[in-house]
Coordinates of C-alpha atoms in Angstrom, one line a residue:
M1 CA 45.7 -13.2 12.8
T2 CA 42.5 -11.4 13.5
R3 CA 39.5 -13.6 13.6
I4 CA 36.7 -12.7 11.2
Y5 CA 33.0 -12.7 12.2
S6 CA 29.8 -11.7 10.4
R7 CA 27.1 -9.3 11.5
I8 CA 23.8 -8.2 10.1
T9 CA 24.4 -4.5 9.2
G10 CA 21.2 -3.7 7.3
T11 CA 17.7 -5.2 6.8
G12 CA 15.0 -4.5 4.2
S13 CA 11.7 -5.9 3.0
Y14 CA 8.9 -5.4 0.5
L15 CA 5.3 -6.5 0.1
P16 CA 3.4 -6.0 -3.1
P17 CA 0.5 -3.5 -2.7
N18 CA -2.3 -6.0 -3.5
R19 CA -3.4 -7.0 0.0
Q20 CA -6.0 -9.7 0.1
T21 CA -8.0 -10.2 3.3
N22 CA -9.7 -13.4 4.2
A23 CA -13.0 -11.9 3.3
Q24 CA -11.8 -11.0 -0.2
L25 CA -10.2 -14.4 -0.7
T26 CA -13.3 -16.3 0.5
A27 CA -15.4 -14.3 -1.9
R28 CA -13.1 -15.2 -4.8
L29 CA -13.2 -18.8 -3.8
A30 CA -17.0 -18.8 -3.4
A31 CA -17.4 -17.5 -7.0
D32 CA -15.8 -20.9 -8.0
G33 CA -18.0 -22.9 -5.6
I34 CA -15.2 -23.3 -3.0
E35 CA -16.6 -22.8 0.5
T36 CA -14.4 -21.4 3.3
S37 CA -14.6 -18.6 5.9
D38 CA -12.5 -16.1 7.8
E39 CA -13.1 -18.1 11.0
W40 CA -12.0 -21.4 9.3
I41 CA -8.8 -19.8 8.0
V42 CA -7.9 -18.0 11.3
S43 CA -8.6 -21.0 13.5
R44 CA -6.3 -23.2 11.5
S45 CA -3.5 -20.8 10.7
G46 CA -3.8 -17.4 12.4
I47 CA -3.8 -15.7 9.0
H48 CA -6.0 -12.7 8.4
A49 CA -4.5 -11.3 5.2
R50 CA -1.7 -11.8 2.6
H51 CA -0.2 -9.9 -0.4
Y52 CA -0.2 -11.0 -4.0
A53 CA 2.1 -9.6 -6.8
D54 CA 0.5 -8.5 -10.0
A55 CA 0.7 -10.9 -12.9
D56 CA 3.3 -8.8 -14.7
V57 CA 5.6 -8.3 -11.7
P58 CA 8.4 -10.9 -11.5
C59 CA 9.9 -12.2 -8.2
S60 CA 13.1 -10.2 -8.9
D61 CA 11.2 -7.0 -8.7
L62 CA 10.1 -7.8 -5.1
A63 CA 13.7 -8.9 -4.3
L64 CA 15.1 -5.7 -5.8
I65 CA 13.2 -3.3 -3.5
A66 CA 14.0 -5.4 -0.4
A67 CA 17.6 -5.5 -1.4
Q68 CA 17.8 -1.7 -2.0
R69 CA 16.4 -1.0 1.4
A70 CA 18.8 -3.4 3.1
I71 CA 21.8 -1.9 1.3
E72 CA 20.7 1.6 2.3
A73 CA 20.2 0.6 5.9
A74 CA 23.7 -0.8 6.0
G75 CA 25.1 2.5 4.8
L76 CA 26.5 1.0 1.6
V77 CA 26.0 1.3 -2.2
P78 CA 25.3 -1.6 -4.5
N79 CA 28.8 -2.1 -5.7
D80 CA 30.0 -2.6 -2.1
I81 CA 28.1 -6.0 -2.3
D82 CA 30.6 -8.7 -3.2
L83 CA 28.2 -11.7 -3.1
I84 CA 24.5 -12.2 -3.6
I85 CA 22.6 -15.3 -2.3
L86 CA 18.9 -15.4 -3.1
A87 CA 16.6 -18.0 -1.6
T88 CA 13.5 -18.7 -3.6
S89 CA 11.2 -21.5 -4.9
T90 CA 9.6 -19.2 -7.4
P91 CA 12.4 -17.8 -9.6
D92 CA 11.8 -15.6 -12.6
M93 CA 12.8 -18.3 -15.0
V94 CA 14.5 -21.7 -15.2
F95 CA 17.8 -20.0 -15.7
P96 CA 19.7 -17.8 -15.2
S97 CA 19.3 -17.4 -11.5
T98 CA 17.1 -14.7 -10.1
A99 CA 20.1 -13.6 -8.1
C100 CA 21.9 -12.6 -11.3
I101 CA 18.8 -10.8 -12.5
V102 CA 18.7 -8.8 -9.2
Q103 CA 22.4 -8.1 -9.5
H104 CA 21.7 -6.5 -12.9
K105 CA 18.7 -4.5 -11.6
L106 CA 20.8 -3.2 -8.7
G107 CA 23.5 -2.0 -11.2
I108 CA 26.2 -4.1 -9.6
T109 CA 29.1 -4.3 -12.0
N110 CA 32.0 -5.5 -9.8
G111 CA 31.8 -9.1 -10.9
A112 CA 30.4 -10.3 -7.6
P113 CA 29.2 -13.9 -7.7
A114 CA 25.5 -14.4 -7.4
F115 CA 23.4 -17.6 -7.1
D116 CA 20.0 -18.9 -6.0
M117 CA 19.5 -21.2 -3.1
Q118 CA 16.6 -23.7 -3.0
A119 CA 15.5 -25.0 0.4
V120 CA 11.9 -23.7 0.2
C121 CA 10.7 -22.2 3.5
S122 CA 14.1 -22.9 5.1
G123 CA 15.8 -21.0 2.3
F124 CA 16.7 -17.9 4.1
V125 CA 18.2 -19.7 7.1
Y126 CA 20.2 -21.9 4.6
A127 CA 21.4 -18.7 2.7
L128 CA 22.3 -16.8 5.9
S129 CA 24.4 -19.7 7.2
T130 CA 26.1 -20.0 3.9
A131 CA 26.9 -16.3 3.7
D132 CA 28.3 -16.5 7.2
H133 CA 30.8 -19.2 6.1
F134 CA 31.8 -17.1 3.1
I135 CA 32.6 -14.1 5.3
R136 CA 34.4 -16.2 7.9
S137 CA 36.6 -17.6 5.2
G138 CA 37.8 -14.1 4.3
M139 CA 36.5 -14.5 0.7
H140 CA 33.8 -11.8 1.0
R141 CA 33.0 -8.7 3.1
H142 CA 29.5 -7.7 2.3
V143 CA 27.0 -10.4 1.4
L144 CA 23.4 -9.6 0.3
V145 CA 21.1 -12.3 1.5
I146 CA 17.6 -12.3 0.1
G147 CA 14.5 -14.3 0.5
A148 CA 11.9 -13.6 -2.2
E149 CA 8.7 -15.5 -3.2
E150 CA 5.6 -15.3 -5.4
F151 CA 3.8 -18.4 -4.2
S152 CA 0.5 -17.0 -5.7
R153 CA 1.9 -18.3 -9.0
I154 CA 1.9 -21.9 -7.8
L155 CA -1.3 -22.1 -5.7
D156 CA -4.3 -24.2 -6.6
F157 CA -7.2 -21.9 -5.9
K158 CA -9.5 -24.9 -5.9
D159 CA -7.8 -26.3 -2.8
R160 CA -8.8 -24.3 0.2
T161 CA -6.5 -26.1 2.5
T162 CA -3.4 -24.6 0.8
C163 CA -4.4 -21.5 -1.2
V164 CA -5.4 -19.6 1.9
L165 CA -2.1 -20.0 3.5
F166 CA 0.5 -18.4 1.2
G167 CA 1.4 -14.9 0.0
D168 CA 4.1 -13.0 -1.8
G169 CA 6.9 -10.8 -0.6
A170 CA 10.6 -10.3 -0.1
G171 CA 13.1 -9.7 2.7
A172 CA 16.8 -9.1 2.7
V173 CA 19.8 -8.5 5.0
V174 CA 23.3 -7.3 4.4
L175 CA 25.8 -9.6 6.3
S176 CA 29.1 -7.9 6.7
A177 CA 32.6 -8.8 8.0
S178 CA 33.2 -7.7 11.6
D179 CA 35.7 -8.1 14.4
T180 CA 32.9 -8.9 16.9
P181 CA 30.6 -11.9 16.7
G182 CA 27.2 -11.4 15.1
V183 CA 26.2 -14.9 13.8
L184 CA 26.6 -17.0 17.0
G185 CA 25.7 -20.4 15.7
A186 CA 23.8 -22.2 12.9
R187 CA 22.6 -25.7 12.1
L188 CA 21.0 -27.0 8.9
H189 CA 19.3 -30.3 8.2
A190 CA 17.3 -32.2 5.5
D191 CA 15.5 -35.5 5.2
G192 CA 14.6 -36.4 1.6
R193 CA 12.4 -39.2 2.7
H194 CA 9.7 -36.6 3.2
V195 CA 9.8 -35.1 -0.3
G196 CA 6.2 -35.8 -1.0
I197 CA 4.6 -34.1 1.9
L198 CA 5.2 -30.6 0.5
C199 CA 6.1 -30.2 -3.1
V200 CA 5.4 -28.8 -6.6
P201 CA 6.1 -32.0 -8.6
G202 CA 6.1 -30.5 -12.1
H203 CA 8.9 -29.6 -14.5
V204 CA 9.4 -28.3 -18.0
N205 CA 9.8 -31.0 -20.7
G206 CA 9.8 -30.1 -24.4
G207 CA 8.4 -26.7 -23.8
V208 CA 5.4 -27.8 -21.8
I209 CA 4.7 -28.6 -18.1
A210 CA 5.1 -32.2 -17.2
G211 CA 3.5 -33.3 -14.0
E212 CA 1.7 -31.1 -11.5
A213 CA 2.9 -27.5 -11.4
L214 CA 0.8 -26.4 -8.4
L215 CA 1.6 -26.8 -4.7
Q216 CA 0.7 -30.0 -2.9
M217 CA 0.8 -30.4 0.8
D218 CA 0.0 -32.9 3.5
G219 CA -0.8 -30.4 6.2
Q220 CA -1.0 -32.8 9.1
A221 CA 2.3 -34.5 8.2
V222 CA 4.0 -31.1 7.9
F223 CA 2.6 -29.9 11.2
K224 CA 3.8 -33.0 13.0
L225 CA 7.3 -32.8 11.7
A226 CA 7.7 -29.1 12.0
V227 CA 7.0 -28.8 15.7
G228 CA 9.5 -31.5 16.6
V229 CA 12.4 -30.5 14.4
L230 CA 12.2 -26.8 15.1
E231 CA 12.6 -27.4 18.9
K232 CA 15.5 -29.7 18.3
V233 CA 17.4 -27.5 15.9
A234 CA 17.0 -24.5 18.1
L235 CA 18.5 -26.4 21.0
E236 CA 21.4 -27.6 18.8
V237 CA 22.2 -24.0 17.9
L238 CA 22.0 -22.8 21.5
D239 CA 24.3 -25.6 22.6
A240 CA 26.8 -24.8 19.9
A241 CA 26.7 -21.1 20.8
G242 CA 26.9 -21.7 24.6
V243 CA 23.7 -19.7 25.1
E244 CA 20.7 -20.6 27.3
A245 CA 17.2 -20.4 25.9
G246 CA 16.3 -17.8 28.4
E247 CA 19.0 -15.5 26.9
I248 CA 17.0 -15.3 23.6
D249 CA 15.6 -11.8 23.3
W250 CA 13.5 -12.6 20.2
L251 CA 12.3 -15.7 18.4
I252 CA 11.6 -15.4 14.7
P253 CA 10.2 -18.7 13.4
H254 CA 9.2 -19.3 9.8
Q255 CA 5.8 -17.6 9.5
A256 CA 3.8 -20.6 8.3
N257 CA 1.2 -21.3 11.0
L258 CA 0.6 -19.6 14.3
R259 CA 0.0 -22.9 16.1
I260 CA 3.3 -24.3 14.9
M261 CA 5.0 -21.1 16.0
Q262 CA 3.4 -21.0 19.4
G263 CA 4.3 -24.7 19.9
T264 CA 7.9 -24.0 19.2
C265 CA 7.9 -21.0 21.5
R266 CA 6.3 -23.1 24.3
K267 CA 8.8 -26.0 23.9
L268 CA 11.7 -23.5 24.3
G269 CA 10.2 -22.1 27.5
L270 CA 9.8 -18.6 26.0
P271 CA 6.8 -16.3 26.5
F272 CA 4.8 -15.6 23.4
E273 CA 5.7 -11.9 23.8
K274 CA 9.2 -12.8 22.7
M275 CA 8.1 -14.1 19.4
I276 CA 7.8 -11.9 16.3
V277 CA 4.6 -12.6 14.5
T278 CA 3.8 -11.4 11.0
V279 CA 2.0 -14.4 9.6
D280 CA -1.4 -12.9 10.5
Q281 CA -0.9 -10.1 8.0
H282 CA 1.6 -11.6 5.5
G283 CA 0.6 -15.3 5.4
N284 CA 3.3 -17.8 4.6
T285 CA 5.8 -16.1 2.3
S286 CA 8.1 -19.1 2.3
A287 CA 11.8 -18.1 2.1
A288 CA 10.8 -14.4 2.5
S289 CA 9.0 -14.9 5.8
I290 CA 11.9 -14.7 8.2
P291 CA 13.7 -11.7 6.7
L292 CA 10.3 -9.9 6.3
A293 CA 9.5 -10.4 10.0
L294 CA 13.1 -9.4 11.0
D295 CA 12.9 -6.2 9.1
V296 CA 9.5 -5.3 10.5
A297 CA 10.7 -5.7 14.0
V298 CA 14.0 -3.9 13.4
R299 CA 12.2 -0.9 11.9
D300 CA 9.4 -0.7 14.5
G301 CA 12.1 -0.6 17.3
R302 CA 11.4 -4.0 18.9
I303 CA 14.7 -5.6 17.9
L304 CA 17.6 -3.5 19.2
P305 CA 21.4 -3.6 18.8
G306 CA 23.0 -6.2 21.0
Q307 CA 19.9 -8.4 21.3
K308 CA 20.0 -12.1 20.5
V309 CA 17.6 -13.3 17.8
M310 CA 16.9 -16.9 17.0
M311 CA 15.6 -17.5 13.4
E312 CA 14.5 -20.9 12.4
G313 CA 12.7 -22.4 9.4
V314 CA 11.2 -25.6 8.1
G315 CA 10.2 -26.4 4.5
G316 CA 9.8 -28.8 1.7
G317 CA 12.6 -31.2 1.1
F318 CA 12.1 -31.8 4.0
T319 CA 14.5 -29.1 5.2
W320 CA 15.0 -27.3 8.5
G321 CA 17.5 -25.1 10.2
A322 CA 18.2 -22.3 12.7
V323 CA 20.6 -19.4 13.1
L324 CA 21.2 -17.4 16.3
V325 CA 22.5 -13.9 15.8
Q326 CA 23.4 -11.0 18.0
M327 CA 22.3 -7.8 16.4

């Protein structure tokens, strides 16, 4: 019996056109008496700009464009997709899933299953690993994996420590069945003891919001955990795949904070030149950040067929994981 593998056959991404530089954001905050500066933001995060979706644009619209571009890059049409997994923490509505909404907007009528995955900033890694298992099982041949977020909806613009960090966007890949390996290894983890360090602890109750519906984060606690777990999970995946760290062609960490990213790169013994960085222009787009960065680097010619790419994320939950792929 022929063994089934999965490979990334197409990538796509989308950023809403409203680009907010640090200067524009600091002016907005200053109008409300909140003091910050470009220097303060860059020194702590490496971020220079981010994108915000307009108020009447739902998360599914961002996901749709990224998905269309990934499907086109894969040389497919929408009805070739037989499973949709969409990672998001900012869905269009409580239910149905944003994946089902995107399926409808794509015009997919083949009855393919579609569902959302919630692992916050680790969401895309979780979704990609899940898609790999579905393909290896023989159940599906072309899986659309999307990370899409509109974090601007849940930011407290009176808290300069968090509101300057996040942005909106979407990224997608098509993962297809193959007779040659593409996904070489993956490992996923969670530790619910750390729920409180990064969360939006509100919910709908009786038609109103109960609790706090804006993002809350203990930045120092997140930083401390992130650097340690990202190194460990990358080493786990390398060991499982039988690959040495020096064989990694590109590292795409979750684009949250340049200092965390550089720390992970350093711990793996990789030069910074092997790390894809988009956080400076996109900010932290949560589950969208890895597929956004992947698509940017594929389309500008840095990531080439046959190269090994390590993708890893860490997010609220506390969740983390990594996937090693050969393009």
